[in-house]
Tab-separated table of C-alpha atoms and ligand atoms in Angstrom:
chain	number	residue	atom	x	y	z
A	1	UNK	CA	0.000	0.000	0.000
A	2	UNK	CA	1.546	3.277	-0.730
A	3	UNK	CA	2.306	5.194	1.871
A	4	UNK	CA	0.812	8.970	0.159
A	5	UNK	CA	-2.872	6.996	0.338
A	6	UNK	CA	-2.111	4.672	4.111
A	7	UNK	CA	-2.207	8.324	5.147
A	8	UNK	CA	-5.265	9.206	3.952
A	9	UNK	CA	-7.117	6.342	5.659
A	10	UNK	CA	-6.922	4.020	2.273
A	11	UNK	CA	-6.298	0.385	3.945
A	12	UNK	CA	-8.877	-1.424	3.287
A	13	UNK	CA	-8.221	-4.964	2.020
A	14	UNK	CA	-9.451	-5.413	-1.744
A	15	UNK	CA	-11.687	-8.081	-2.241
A	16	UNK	CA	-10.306	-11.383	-2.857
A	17	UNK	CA	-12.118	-12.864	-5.792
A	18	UNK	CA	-11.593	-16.333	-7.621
A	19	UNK	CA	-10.762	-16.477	-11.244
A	20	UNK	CA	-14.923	-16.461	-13.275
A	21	UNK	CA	-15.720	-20.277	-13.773
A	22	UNK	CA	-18.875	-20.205	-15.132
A	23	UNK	CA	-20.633	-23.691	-14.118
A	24	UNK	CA	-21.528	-26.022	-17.785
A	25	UNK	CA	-24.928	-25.385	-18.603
A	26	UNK	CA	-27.464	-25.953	-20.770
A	27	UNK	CA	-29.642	-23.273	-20.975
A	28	UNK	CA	-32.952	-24.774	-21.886
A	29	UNK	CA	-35.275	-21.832	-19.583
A	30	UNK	CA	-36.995	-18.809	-21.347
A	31	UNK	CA	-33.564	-17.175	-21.751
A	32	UNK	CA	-31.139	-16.943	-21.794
A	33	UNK	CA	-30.088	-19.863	-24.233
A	34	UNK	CA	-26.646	-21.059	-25.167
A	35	UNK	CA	-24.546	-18.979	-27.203
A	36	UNK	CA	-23.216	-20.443	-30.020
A	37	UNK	CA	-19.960	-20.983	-30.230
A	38	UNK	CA	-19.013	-18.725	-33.315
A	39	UNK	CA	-20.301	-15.866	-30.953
A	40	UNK	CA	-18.262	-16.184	-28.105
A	41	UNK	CA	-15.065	-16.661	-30.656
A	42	UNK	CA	-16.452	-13.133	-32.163
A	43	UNK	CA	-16.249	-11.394	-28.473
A	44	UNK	CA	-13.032	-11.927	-28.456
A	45	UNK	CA	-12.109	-9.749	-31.276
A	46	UNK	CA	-10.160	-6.191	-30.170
A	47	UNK	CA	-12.245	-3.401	-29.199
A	48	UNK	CA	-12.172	-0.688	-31.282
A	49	UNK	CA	-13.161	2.853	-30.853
A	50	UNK	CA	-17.154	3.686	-31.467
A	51	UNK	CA	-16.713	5.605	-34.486
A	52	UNK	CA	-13.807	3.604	-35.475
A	53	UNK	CA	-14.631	2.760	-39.613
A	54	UNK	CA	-14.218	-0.512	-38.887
A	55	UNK	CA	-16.885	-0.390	-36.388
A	56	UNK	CA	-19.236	1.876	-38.621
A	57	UNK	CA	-18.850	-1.144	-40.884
A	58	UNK	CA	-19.908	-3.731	-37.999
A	59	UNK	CA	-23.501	-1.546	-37.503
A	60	UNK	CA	-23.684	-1.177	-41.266
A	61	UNK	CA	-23.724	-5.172	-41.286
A	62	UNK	CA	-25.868	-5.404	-38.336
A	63	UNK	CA	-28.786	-3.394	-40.011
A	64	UNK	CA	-28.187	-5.230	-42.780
A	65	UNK	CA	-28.641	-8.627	-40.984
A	66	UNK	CA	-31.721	-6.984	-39.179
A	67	UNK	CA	-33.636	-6.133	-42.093
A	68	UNK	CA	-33.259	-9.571	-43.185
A	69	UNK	CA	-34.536	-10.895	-40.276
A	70	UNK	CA	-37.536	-8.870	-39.045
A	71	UNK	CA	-38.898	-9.513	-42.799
A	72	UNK	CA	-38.371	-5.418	-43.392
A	73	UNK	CA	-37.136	-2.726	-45.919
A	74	UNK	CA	-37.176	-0.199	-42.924
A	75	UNK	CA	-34.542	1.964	-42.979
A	76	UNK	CA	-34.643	2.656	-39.014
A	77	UNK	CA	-33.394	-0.442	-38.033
A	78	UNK	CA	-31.106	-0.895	-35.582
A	79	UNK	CA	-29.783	-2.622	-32.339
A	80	UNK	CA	-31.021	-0.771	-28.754
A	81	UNK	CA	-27.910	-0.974	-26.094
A	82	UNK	CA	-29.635	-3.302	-23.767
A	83	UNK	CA	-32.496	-5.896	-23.032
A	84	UNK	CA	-35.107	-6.112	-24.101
A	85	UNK	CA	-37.022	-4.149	-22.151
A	86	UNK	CA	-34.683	-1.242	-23.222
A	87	UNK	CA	-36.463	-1.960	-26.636
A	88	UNK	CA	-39.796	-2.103	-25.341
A	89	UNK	CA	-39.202	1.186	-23.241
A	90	UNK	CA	-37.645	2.540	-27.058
A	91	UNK	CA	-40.833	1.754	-28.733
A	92	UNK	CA	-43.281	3.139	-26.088
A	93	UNK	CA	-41.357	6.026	-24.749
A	94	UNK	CA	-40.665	7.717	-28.410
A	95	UNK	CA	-44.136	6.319	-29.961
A	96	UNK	CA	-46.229	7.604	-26.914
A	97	UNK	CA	-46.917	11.214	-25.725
A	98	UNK	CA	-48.203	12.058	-22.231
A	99	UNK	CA	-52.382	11.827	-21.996
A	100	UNK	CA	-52.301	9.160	-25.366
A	101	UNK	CA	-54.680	6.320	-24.960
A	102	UNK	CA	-52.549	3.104	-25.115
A	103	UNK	CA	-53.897	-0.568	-25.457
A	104	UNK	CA	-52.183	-3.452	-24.421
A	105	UNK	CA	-52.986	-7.180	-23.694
A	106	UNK	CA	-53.748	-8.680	-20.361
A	107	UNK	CA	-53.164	-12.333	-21.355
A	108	UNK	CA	-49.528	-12.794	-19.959
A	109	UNK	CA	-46.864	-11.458	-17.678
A	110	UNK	CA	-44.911	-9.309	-20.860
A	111	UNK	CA	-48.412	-7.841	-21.905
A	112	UNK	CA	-48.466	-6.358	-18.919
A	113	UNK	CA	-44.861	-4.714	-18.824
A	114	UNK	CA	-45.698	-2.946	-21.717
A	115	UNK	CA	-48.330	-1.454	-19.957
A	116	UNK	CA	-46.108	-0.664	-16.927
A	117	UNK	CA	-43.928	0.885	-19.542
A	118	UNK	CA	-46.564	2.520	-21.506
A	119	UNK	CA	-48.006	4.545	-18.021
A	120	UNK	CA	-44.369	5.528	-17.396
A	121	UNK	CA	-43.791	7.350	-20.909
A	122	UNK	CA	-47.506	9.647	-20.054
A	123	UNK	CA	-49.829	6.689	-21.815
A	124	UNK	CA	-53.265	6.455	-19.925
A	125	UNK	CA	-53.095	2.713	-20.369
A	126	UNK	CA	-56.333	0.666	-21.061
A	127	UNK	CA	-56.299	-3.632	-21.799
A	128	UNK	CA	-58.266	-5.731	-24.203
A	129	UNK	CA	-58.457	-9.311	-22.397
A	130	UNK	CA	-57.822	-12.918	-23.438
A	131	UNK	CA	-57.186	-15.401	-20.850
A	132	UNK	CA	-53.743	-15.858	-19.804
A	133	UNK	CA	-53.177	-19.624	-22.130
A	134	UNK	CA	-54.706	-17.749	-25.491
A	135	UNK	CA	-54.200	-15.545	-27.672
A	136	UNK	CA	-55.938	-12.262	-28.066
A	137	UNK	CA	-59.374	-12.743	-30.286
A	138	UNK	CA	-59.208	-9.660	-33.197
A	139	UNK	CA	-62.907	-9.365	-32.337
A	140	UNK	CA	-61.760	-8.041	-29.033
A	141	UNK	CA	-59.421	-6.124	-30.034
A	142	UNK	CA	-61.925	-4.125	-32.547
A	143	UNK	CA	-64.518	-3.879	-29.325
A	144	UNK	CA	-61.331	-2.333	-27.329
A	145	UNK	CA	-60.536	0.249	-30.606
A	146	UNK	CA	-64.578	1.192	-30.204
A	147	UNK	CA	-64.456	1.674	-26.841
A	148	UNK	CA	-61.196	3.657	-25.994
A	149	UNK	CA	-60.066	4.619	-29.620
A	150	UNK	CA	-56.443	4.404	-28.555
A	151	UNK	CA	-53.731	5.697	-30.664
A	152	UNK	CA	-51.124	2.964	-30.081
A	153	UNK	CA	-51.918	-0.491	-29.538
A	154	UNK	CA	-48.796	-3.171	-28.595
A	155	UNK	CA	-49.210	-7.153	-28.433
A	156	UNK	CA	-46.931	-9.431	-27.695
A	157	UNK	CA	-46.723	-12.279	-30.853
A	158	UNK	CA	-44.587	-14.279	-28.534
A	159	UNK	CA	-46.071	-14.418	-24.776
A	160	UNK	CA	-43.200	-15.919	-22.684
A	161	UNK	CA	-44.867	-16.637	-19.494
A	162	UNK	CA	-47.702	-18.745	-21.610
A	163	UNK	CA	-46.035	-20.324	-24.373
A	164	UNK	CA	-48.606	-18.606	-26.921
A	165	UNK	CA	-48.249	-17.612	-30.116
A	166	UNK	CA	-49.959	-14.283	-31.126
A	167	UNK	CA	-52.164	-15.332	-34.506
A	168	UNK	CA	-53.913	-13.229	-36.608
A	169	UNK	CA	-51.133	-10.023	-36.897
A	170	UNK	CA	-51.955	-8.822	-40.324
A	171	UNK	CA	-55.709	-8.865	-38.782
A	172	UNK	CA	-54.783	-6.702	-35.701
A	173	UNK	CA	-52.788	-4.479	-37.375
A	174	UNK	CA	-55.548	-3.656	-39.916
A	175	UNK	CA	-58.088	-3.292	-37.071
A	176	UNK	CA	-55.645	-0.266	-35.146
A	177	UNK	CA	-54.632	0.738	-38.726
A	178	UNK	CA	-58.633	1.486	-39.769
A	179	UNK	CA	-58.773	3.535	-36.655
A	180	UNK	CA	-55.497	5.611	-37.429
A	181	UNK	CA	-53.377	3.615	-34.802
A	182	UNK	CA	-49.893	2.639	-34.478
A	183	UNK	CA	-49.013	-0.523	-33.571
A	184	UNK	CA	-46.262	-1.853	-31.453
A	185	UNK	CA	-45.010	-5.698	-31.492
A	186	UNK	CA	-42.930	-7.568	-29.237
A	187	UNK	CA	-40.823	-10.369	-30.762
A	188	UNK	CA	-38.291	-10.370	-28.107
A	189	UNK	CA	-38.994	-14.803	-27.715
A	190	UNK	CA	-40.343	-15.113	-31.117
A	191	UNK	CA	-37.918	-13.497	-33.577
A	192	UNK	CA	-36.180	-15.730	-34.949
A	193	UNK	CA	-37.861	-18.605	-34.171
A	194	UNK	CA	-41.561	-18.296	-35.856
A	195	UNK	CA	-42.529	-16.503	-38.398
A	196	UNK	CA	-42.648	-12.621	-38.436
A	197	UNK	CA	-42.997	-10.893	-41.464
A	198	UNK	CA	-43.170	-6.968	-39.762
A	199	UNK	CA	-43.915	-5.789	-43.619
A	200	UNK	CA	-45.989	-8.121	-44.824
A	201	UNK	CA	-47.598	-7.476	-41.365
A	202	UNK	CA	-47.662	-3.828	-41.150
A	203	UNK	CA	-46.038	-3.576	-37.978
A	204	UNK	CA	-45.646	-0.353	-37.087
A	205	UNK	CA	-42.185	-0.823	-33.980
A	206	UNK	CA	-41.125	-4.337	-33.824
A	207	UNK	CA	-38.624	-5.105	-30.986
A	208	UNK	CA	-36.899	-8.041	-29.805
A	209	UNK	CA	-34.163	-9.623	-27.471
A	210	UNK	CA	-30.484	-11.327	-28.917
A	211	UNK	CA	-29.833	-13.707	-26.017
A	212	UNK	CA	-33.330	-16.268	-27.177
A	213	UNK	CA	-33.510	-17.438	-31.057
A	214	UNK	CA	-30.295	-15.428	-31.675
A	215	UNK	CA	-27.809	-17.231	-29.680
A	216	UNK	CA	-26.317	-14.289	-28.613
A	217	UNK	CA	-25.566	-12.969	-25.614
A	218	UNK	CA	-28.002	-10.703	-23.603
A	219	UNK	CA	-27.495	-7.100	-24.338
A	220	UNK	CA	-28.020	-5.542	-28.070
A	221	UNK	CA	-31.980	-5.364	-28.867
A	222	UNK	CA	-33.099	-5.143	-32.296
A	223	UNK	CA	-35.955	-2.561	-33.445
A	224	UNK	CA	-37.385	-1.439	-35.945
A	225	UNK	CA	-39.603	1.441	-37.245
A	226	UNK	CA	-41.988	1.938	-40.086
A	227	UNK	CA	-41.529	5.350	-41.999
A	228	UNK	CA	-44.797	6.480	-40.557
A	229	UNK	CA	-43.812	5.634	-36.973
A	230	UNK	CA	-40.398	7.773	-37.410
A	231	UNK	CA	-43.333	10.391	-38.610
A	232	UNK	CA	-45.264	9.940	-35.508
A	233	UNK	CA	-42.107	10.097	-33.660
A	234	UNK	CA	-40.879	13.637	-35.026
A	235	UNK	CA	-43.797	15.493	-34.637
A	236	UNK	CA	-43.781	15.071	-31.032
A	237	UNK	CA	-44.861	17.754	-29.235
A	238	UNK	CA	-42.987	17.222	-26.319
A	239	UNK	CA	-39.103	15.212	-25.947
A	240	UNK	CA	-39.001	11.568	-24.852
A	241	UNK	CA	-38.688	11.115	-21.538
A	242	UNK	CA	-35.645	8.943	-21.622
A	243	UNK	CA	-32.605	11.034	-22.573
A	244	UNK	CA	-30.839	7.401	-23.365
A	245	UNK	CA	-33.532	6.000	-25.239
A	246	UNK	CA	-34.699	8.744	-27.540
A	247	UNK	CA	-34.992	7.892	-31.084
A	248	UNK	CA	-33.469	11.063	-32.575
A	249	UNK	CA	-30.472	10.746	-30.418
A	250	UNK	CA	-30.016	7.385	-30.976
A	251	UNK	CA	-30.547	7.552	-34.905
A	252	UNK	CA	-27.705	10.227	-35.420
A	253	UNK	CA	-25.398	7.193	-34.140
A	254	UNK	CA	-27.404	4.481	-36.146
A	255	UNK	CA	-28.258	7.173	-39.191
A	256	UNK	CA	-25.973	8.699	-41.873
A	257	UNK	CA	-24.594	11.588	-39.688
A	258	UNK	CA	-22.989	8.705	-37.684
A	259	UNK	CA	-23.048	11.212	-34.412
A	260	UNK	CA	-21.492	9.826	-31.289
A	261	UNK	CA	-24.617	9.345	-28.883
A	262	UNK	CA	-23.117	6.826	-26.361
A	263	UNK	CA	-20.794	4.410	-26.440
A	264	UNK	CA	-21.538	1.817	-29.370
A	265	UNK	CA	-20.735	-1.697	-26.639
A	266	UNK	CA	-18.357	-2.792	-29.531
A	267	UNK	CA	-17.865	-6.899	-28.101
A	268	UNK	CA	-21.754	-7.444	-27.763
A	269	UNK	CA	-22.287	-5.670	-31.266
A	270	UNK	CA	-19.912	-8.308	-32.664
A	271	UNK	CA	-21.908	-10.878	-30.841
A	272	UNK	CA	-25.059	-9.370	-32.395
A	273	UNK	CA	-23.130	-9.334	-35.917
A	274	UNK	CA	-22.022	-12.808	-35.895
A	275	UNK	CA	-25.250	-14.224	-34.825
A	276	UNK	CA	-27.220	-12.624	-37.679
A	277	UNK	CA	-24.503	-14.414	-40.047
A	278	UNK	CA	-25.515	-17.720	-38.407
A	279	UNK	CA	-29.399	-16.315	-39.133
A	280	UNK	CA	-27.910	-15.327	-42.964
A	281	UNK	CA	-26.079	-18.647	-43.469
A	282	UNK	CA	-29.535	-20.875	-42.258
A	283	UNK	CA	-31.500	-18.721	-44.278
A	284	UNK	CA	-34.523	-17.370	-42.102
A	285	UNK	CA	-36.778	-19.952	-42.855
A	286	UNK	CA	-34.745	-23.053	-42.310
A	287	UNK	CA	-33.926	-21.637	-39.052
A	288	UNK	CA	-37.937	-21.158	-38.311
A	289	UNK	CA	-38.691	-24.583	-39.736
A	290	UNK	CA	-35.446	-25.907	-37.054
A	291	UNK	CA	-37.216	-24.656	-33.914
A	292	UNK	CA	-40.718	-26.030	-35.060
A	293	UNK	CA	-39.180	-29.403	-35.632
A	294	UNK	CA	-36.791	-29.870	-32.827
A	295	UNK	CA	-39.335	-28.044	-30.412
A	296	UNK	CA	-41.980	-30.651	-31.994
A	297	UNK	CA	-40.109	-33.401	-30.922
A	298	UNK	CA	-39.598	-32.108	-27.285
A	299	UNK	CA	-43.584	-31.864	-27.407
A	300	UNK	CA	-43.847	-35.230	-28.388
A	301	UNK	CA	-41.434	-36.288	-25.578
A	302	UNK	CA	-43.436	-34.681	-23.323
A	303	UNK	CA	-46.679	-35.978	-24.445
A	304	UNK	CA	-45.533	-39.282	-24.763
A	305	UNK	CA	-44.451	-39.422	-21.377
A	306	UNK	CA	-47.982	-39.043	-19.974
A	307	UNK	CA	-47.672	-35.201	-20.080
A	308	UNK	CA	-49.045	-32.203	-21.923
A	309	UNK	CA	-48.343	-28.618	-22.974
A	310	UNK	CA	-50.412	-26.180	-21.388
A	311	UNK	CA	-51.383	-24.193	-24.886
A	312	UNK	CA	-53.743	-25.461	-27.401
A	313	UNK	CA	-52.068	-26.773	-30.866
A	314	UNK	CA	-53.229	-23.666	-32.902
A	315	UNK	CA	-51.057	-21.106	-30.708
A	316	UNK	CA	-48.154	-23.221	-30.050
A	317	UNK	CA	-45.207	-21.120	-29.616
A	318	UNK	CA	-41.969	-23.138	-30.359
A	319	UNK	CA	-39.540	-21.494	-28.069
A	320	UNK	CA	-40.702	-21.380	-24.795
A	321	UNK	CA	-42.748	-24.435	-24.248
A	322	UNK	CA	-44.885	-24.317	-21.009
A	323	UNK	CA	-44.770	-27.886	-19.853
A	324	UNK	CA	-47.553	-28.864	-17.253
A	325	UNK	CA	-46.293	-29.698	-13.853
A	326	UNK	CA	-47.707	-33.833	-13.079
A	327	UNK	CA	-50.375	-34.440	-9.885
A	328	UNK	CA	-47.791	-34.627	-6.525
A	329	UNK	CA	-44.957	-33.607	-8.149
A	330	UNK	CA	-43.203	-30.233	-6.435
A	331	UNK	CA	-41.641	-27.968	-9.609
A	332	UNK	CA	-39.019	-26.337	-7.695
A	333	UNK	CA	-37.132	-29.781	-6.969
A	334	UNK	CA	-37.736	-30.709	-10.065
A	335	UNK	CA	-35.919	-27.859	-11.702
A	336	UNK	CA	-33.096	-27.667	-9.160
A	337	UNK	CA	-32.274	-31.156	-9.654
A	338	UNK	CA	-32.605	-30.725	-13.181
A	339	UNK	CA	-29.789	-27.864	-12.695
A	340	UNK	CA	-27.951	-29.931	-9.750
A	341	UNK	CA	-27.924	-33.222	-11.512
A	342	UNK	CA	-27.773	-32.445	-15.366
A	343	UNK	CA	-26.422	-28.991	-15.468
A	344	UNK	CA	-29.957	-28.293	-17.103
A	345	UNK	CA	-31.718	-25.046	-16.872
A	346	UNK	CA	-35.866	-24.530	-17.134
A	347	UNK	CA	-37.739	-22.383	-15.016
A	348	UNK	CA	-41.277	-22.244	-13.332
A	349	UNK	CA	-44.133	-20.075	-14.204
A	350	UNK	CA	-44.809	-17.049	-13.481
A	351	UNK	CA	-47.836	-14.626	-11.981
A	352	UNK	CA	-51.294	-16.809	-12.824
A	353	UNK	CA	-49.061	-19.911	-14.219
A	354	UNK	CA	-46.899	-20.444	-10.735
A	355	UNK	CA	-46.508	-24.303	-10.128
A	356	UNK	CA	-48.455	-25.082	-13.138
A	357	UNK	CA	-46.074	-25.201	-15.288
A	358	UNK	CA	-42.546	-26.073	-16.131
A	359	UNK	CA	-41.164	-23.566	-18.855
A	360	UNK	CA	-38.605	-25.161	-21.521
A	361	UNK	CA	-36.668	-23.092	-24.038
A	362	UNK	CA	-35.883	-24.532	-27.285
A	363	UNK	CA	-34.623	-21.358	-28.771
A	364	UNK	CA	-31.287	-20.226	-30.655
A	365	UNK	CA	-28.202	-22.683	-30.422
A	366	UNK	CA	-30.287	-25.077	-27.495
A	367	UNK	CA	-32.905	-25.788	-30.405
A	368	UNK	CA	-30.681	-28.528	-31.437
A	369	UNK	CA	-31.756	-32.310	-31.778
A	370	UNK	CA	-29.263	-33.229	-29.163
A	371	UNK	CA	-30.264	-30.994	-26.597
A	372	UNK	CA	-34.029	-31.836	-26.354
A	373	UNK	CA	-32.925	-35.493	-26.291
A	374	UNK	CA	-30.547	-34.795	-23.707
A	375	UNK	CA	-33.541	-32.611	-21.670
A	376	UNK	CA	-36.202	-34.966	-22.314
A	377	UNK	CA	-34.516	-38.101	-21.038
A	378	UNK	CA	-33.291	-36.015	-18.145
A	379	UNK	CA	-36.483	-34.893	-17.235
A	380	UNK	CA	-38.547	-37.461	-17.253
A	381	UNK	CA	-35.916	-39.710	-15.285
A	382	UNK	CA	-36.200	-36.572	-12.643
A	383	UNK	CA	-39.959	-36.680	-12.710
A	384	UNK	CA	-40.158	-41.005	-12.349
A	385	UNK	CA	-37.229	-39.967	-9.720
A	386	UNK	CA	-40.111	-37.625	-7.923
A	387	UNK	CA	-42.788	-39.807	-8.043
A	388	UNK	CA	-44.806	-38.725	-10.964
A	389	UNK	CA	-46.523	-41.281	-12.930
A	390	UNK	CA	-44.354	-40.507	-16.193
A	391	UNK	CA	-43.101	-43.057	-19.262
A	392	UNK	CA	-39.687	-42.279	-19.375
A	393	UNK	CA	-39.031	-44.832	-22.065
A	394	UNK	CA	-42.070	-43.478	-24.230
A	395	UNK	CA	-40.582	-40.135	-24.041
A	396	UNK	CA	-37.111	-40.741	-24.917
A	397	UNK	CA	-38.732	-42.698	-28.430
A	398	UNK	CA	-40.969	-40.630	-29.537
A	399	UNK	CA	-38.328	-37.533	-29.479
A	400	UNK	CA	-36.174	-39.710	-31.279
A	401	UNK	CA	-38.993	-40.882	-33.841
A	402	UNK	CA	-39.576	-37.315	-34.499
A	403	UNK	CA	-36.600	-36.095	-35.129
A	404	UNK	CA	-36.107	-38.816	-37.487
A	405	UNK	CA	-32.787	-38.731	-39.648
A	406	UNK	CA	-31.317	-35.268	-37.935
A	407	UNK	CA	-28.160	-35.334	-36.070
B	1	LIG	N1	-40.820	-9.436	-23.818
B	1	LIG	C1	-40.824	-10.781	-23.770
B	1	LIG	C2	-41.870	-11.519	-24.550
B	1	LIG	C3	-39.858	-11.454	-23.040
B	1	LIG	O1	-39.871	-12.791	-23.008
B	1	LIG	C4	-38.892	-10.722	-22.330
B	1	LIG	C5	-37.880	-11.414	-21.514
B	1	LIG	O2	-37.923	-12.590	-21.263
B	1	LIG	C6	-38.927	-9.336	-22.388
B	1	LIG	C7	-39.902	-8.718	-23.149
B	1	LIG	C8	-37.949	-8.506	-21.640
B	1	LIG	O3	-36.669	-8.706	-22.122
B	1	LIG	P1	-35.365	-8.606	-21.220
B	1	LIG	O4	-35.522	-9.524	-20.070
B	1	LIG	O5	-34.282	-9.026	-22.183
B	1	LIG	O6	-35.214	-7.195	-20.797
């Protein structure tokens, strides 16, 4: 210790910390999932400075691989620094202006943060209702445009804490369209992993996360705007209330002026870069016809082991796959010995869903053949372990059956 600071009452001990071992997982919960290895290699690369060419050239190719894969010609595309909830709070906070009527779902646990979010940027926040297991009905959402004539309207196409799958976009979006809406869509455990045309669609702000379908890790959000949004957006009357998140700010990094905003976070942009080469290399619809066949063999493990998905077949949501919790059985020590015992990660439910159901990710670089047989044997030898009245054997064949000839 130098003497100059001992003086000044500097002697405190630093903290001893161990070299980072991060345990060997397999990240099979609603996020995140494992990062491919391509990725990690890509994090690796020097960091440069965040105007560097080089690194203009990295967010050139990032747009570029973002276009591709939200289905879009928008120009304002581009990756939010953060979660996704810094995404969400990027689409509500610049979209909505204090006293605006907002409508958002009340059908699941991320339905309802965009309300949250909504209220915070000035929205008076009102909810058109499904029950938490389905999807929102477009009659509904037509009675809620009659009733509150809202000016933005957000769903959720994939609704993490319920395993459903939004149908019917192009039909909601013509409904808030008809009544001079905007509409806001969260993709954030879909993208990537279903189909999402946000064109096609008319999707006013899509958003999503990098660490689900992306194999990426958390961190970099992609977003994107339609040209009338970015009109909505400029004739604001008053600023965003996040300095961080506003879009103007934010686009004069991302835009042609190429305007130092914040500090680009270079090693998670590479991450983001190289994952939407994997996307680029699979070609977008392989890569949504991979999670609908591995995840439908993990659903026929699970079904042929005496157990069911909690989600009707028509809004199926291949990524996170709520798994119904058997008579007796206590979820919790299921899923820590799952972590314990196999290194395996799922979760619980959450709000309505608690101890009802088990939720599995089959998203990104874990929706590979040999993870859901890996999770499905483990599983169901956990359950049998537990006393549940499950067919282990069952299980393991029909996930091989369906996967068939893949590796
Ligand atoms: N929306 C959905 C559908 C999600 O599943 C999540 C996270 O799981 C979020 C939003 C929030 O994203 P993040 O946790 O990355 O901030």
């Amino acid at each position: 210790m130098s003497e100059r600071y001992a003086e000044r009452g500097v002697d405190e001990k630093a903290p001893d910390v161990g070299e980072l071992t991060p345990p060997d997982r397999t990240l099979m919960g609603p996020g995140p999932s494992d990062v491919h290895p391509r990725v990690y290699r890509a994090m690796m690369a020097p960091v440069v400075g965040y105007l560097d060419d080089f690194y203009v050239e990295v967010m050139d190719d990032v747009q570029a691989g973002l276009r591709y894969l939200f289905r879009t010609d928008n120009e304002h595309t581009f990756a939010v620094t953060g979660t996704g909830s810094a995404a969400m709070e990027t689409a509500f906070g610049n979209l909505v202006e204090p006293g605006e009527t907002v409508l958002v779902p009340d059908n699941g646990y991320f339905g309802d943060r965009m309300g949250q979010v909504a209220e915070r940027a000035g929205g008076d926040v009102v909810t058109v209702d499904a029950p938490w297991g389905e999807p929102l009905d477009p009659a509904a959402v037509e009675a809620a445009f009659d009733e509150h004539q809202p000016t933005v309207f957000g769903f959720v196409h994939g609704e993490t804490s319920t395993g459903v799958q939004q149908a019917n976009v192009d039909e909601l979006t013509d409904i808030a369209h008809t009544h001079d809406a905007y509409v806001v869509g969260d993709t954030v455990a879909s993208l990537g992993g279903a189909p999402f045309h946000t064109d096609e669609w008319g999707v006013d702000v899509v958003y999503s996360g990098s660490q689900k379908c992306l194999s990426a890790p958390p961190g970099a959000s992609p977003i994107t705007f339609s040209e009338r949004a970015v009109e909505k957006i400029r004739s604001r009357e008053s600023q965003p209330r996040s300095w961080y998140l506003d879009f103007d700010g934010v686009w004069e990094y991302w835009g042609d002026e190429r305007n130092y905003h914040h500090t680009g976070p270079i090693s998670t942009m590479y991450a983001l870069r190289e994952s939407l080469r994997l996307v680029s290399e699979e070609g977008i619809a392989e890569m949504w016809d991979r999670h609908e066949r591995v995840a439908g063999a993990l659903k026929a493990g699970v079904e042929a082991m005496g157990l069911s998905l909690n989600v009707a077949p028509d809004y199926w949501l291949p990524t996170p796959n709520p798994v119904t919790v058997p008579d007796g059985v206590d979820d919790g020590v299921v899923i820590e010995r799952l972590m314990d015992e196999h290194g395996i990660e799922i979760v619980g439910g959450l709000g309505a869903l608690a101890g009802e159901i088990f939720r599995v990710g089959c998203m990104g670089h874990s929706a590979r053949p040999g993870k859901v047989t890996q999770f499905v044997s483990a599983f169901g030898s956990v359950l049998a372990d537990e006393g549940a009245a499950v067919d282990v054997e069952a299980g393991a064949g029909a996930v091989a059956r369906a996967l068939g000839g893949d590796e």
